Every structure is written in structure tokens, then in C-alpha cells.
Short mmCIF file of C-alpha atoms in Angstrom, two decimals:
data_model
loop_
_atom_site.label_atom_id
_atom_site.label_comp_id
_atom_site.label_asym_id
_atom_site.label_seq_id
_atom_site.Cartn_x
_atom_site.Cartn_y
_atom_site.Cartn_z
CA UNK H 1 16.65 5.25 10.10
CA UNK H 2 15.25 2.47 7.80
CA UNK H 3 13.39 -0.72 8.51
CA UNK H 4 12.97 -3.73 6.20
CA UNK H 5 9.57 -4.39 5.08
CA UNK H 6 9.98 -7.30 2.78
CA UNK H 7 12.24 -8.59 -0.20
CA UNK H 8 11.99 -6.98 -3.41
CA UNK H 9 10.80 -10.07 -5.19
CA UNK H 10 7.77 -10.15 -2.83
CA UNK H 11 6.12 -7.25 -4.86
CA UNK H 12 5.69 -7.85 -8.59
CA UNK H 13 4.95 -5.14 -10.93
CA UNK H 14 1.33 -4.24 -10.70
CA UNK H 15 0.54 -5.97 -7.36
CA UNK H 16 0.16 -5.29 -3.78
CA UNK H 17 1.80 -7.09 -0.77
CA UNK H 18 0.82 -7.03 3.06
CA UNK H 19 3.52 -6.46 5.53
CA UNK H 20 2.74 -7.08 9.23
CA UNK H 21 5.30 -5.00 11.33
CA UNK H 22 4.58 -6.80 14.37
CA UNK H 23 3.82 -3.57 16.27
CA UNK H 24 0.07 -3.13 15.39
CA UNK H 25 0.65 -1.38 11.98
CA UNK H 26 0.03 -3.30 8.82
CA UNK H 27 0.90 -1.87 5.66
CA UNK H 28 0.26 -2.48 1.91
CA UNK H 29 3.24 -2.33 -0.32
CA UNK H 30 2.93 -1.69 -4.02
CA UNK H 31 5.08 -1.67 -7.20
CA UNK H 32 3.87 0.53 -9.95
CA UNK H 33 5.95 1.57 -13.19
CA UNK H 34 9.13 0.19 -11.20
CA UNK H 35 8.78 2.30 -8.08
CA UNK H 36 7.64 1.02 -4.73
CA UNK H 37 4.92 2.68 -2.69
CA UNK H 38 3.47 1.91 0.91
CA UNK H 39 0.19 2.96 2.42
CA UNK H 40 -1.73 1.92 5.78
CA UNK H 41 -3.32 -1.47 4.64
CA UNK H 42 -6.79 -0.82 6.52
CA UNK H 43 -9.43 0.91 4.47
CA UNK H 44 -10.44 4.19 6.09
CA UNK H 45 -14.21 3.28 5.17
CA UNK H 46 -14.54 -0.18 5.91
CA UNK H 47 -12.76 -2.73 8.06
CA UNK H 48 -11.17 -4.32 4.86
CA UNK H 49 -7.34 -5.04 3.91
CA UNK H 50 -6.42 -2.85 0.94
CA UNK H 51 -3.88 -5.92 0.07
CA UNK H 52 -6.97 -7.98 -0.78
CA UNK H 53 -7.81 -5.29 -3.37
CA UNK H 54 -7.11 -4.82 -7.13
CA UNK H 55 -4.86 -2.28 -8.72
CA UNK H 56 -6.30 -0.06 -11.63
CA UNK H 57 -4.81 2.83 -13.07
CA UNK H 58 -2.62 3.72 -9.89
CA UNK H 59 -5.63 3.19 -7.69
CA UNK H 60 -5.99 0.52 -5.14
CA UNK H 61 -9.66 -0.66 -5.09
CA UNK H 62 -10.85 -1.68 -1.85
CA UNK H 63 -12.67 -5.11 -1.98
CA UNK H 64 -15.24 -4.15 0.54
CA UNK H 65 -17.10 -1.49 -1.29
CA UNK H 66 -14.87 -0.69 -4.26
CA UNK H 67 -13.96 2.57 -2.97
CA UNK H 68 -10.52 3.67 -4.45
CA UNK H 69 -7.32 5.52 -3.13
CA UNK H 70 -4.27 6.88 -5.06
CA UNK H 71 -1.44 4.62 -4.27
CA UNK H 72 1.00 7.62 -4.60
CA UNK H 73 -0.53 10.01 -2.16
CA UNK H 74 -3.11 8.03 -0.17
CA UNK H 75 -5.97 10.28 -1.37
CA UNK H 76 -9.41 8.88 -1.59
CA UNK H 77 -10.61 9.21 -5.21
CA UNK H 78 -13.70 6.99 -5.29
CA UNK H 79 -16.96 6.68 -3.40
CA UNK H 80 -17.50 5.70 -0.72
CA UNK H 81 -14.05 6.47 0.48
CA UNK H 82 -13.73 9.95 1.60
CA UNK H 83 -10.81 9.88 4.02
CA UNK H 84 -7.14 9.63 2.94
CA UNK H 85 -4.89 6.72 4.18
CA UNK H 86 -1.60 7.33 5.36
CA UNK H 87 1.39 6.92 3.00
CA UNK H 88 5.06 6.00 3.89
CA UNK H 89 8.24 6.80 2.31
CA UNK H 90 9.97 3.45 0.91
CA UNK H 91 12.91 2.90 -0.75
CA UNK H 92 14.46 -0.11 -2.46
CA UNK H 93 17.98 -1.27 -1.78
CA UNK H 94 20.02 -4.43 -1.73
CA UNK H 95 17.11 -6.56 -2.96
CA UNK H 96 14.95 -5.26 0.06
CA UNK H 97 12.15 -2.78 0.37
CA UNK H 98 12.84 -0.41 3.30
CA UNK H 99 10.55 1.83 5.41
CA UNK H 100 12.36 5.23 5.80
CA UNK H 101 11.85 7.31 8.76
#
């Protein structure tokens, strides 16, 4: 089963885009090296939207305390963040980014 998150054009290379699924889940969708990725949008350390952060070397930098997460794995990679964020399998088809599963 797949669910449409956004149009492919909504997520530029090296950028992050917030998607509200309308069921309480808010995701951050990223495009890195031509691939798309998705994680929970909320930082596991502070109440901040990762979609407001910057991408640096495959990491999303939380705008609240500057902690970092690996976009591909969700691993917390920089203090003060120590708890991983959830990642989601996504695919790109027919001009849309789709959540898989």
C-alpha cells in the first residue's frame, strides 16, 4: 500500500519539505543525491520541526539546539540529540513522492 505525500517538485535537491498527513503524523521529506527520504518531522530532543532545519553532509540540523540526525537512517549523530528519529520508506513515481507500507 502506498500513500501520496507530495509532488516530486515540492522537494528540491538538498532541501527538506514538511508533509502533514492529517492523522497526527507530520513527516519531513528530503532529497539527497537524487534519492528521496522521509523521517518524523519532530526532533526527539526538543519540540522543533526538522523541516525548519538545514541539511549538511546528509544530516538534518535541528534548528532548536543544533543537534543532528542522519537523514538516511534516523540515527542521532550530534549532541544534544541522542534518540533516533523514525524513518519511513518512500518511493518516487509518476511525479509524486509516495509513502510505502
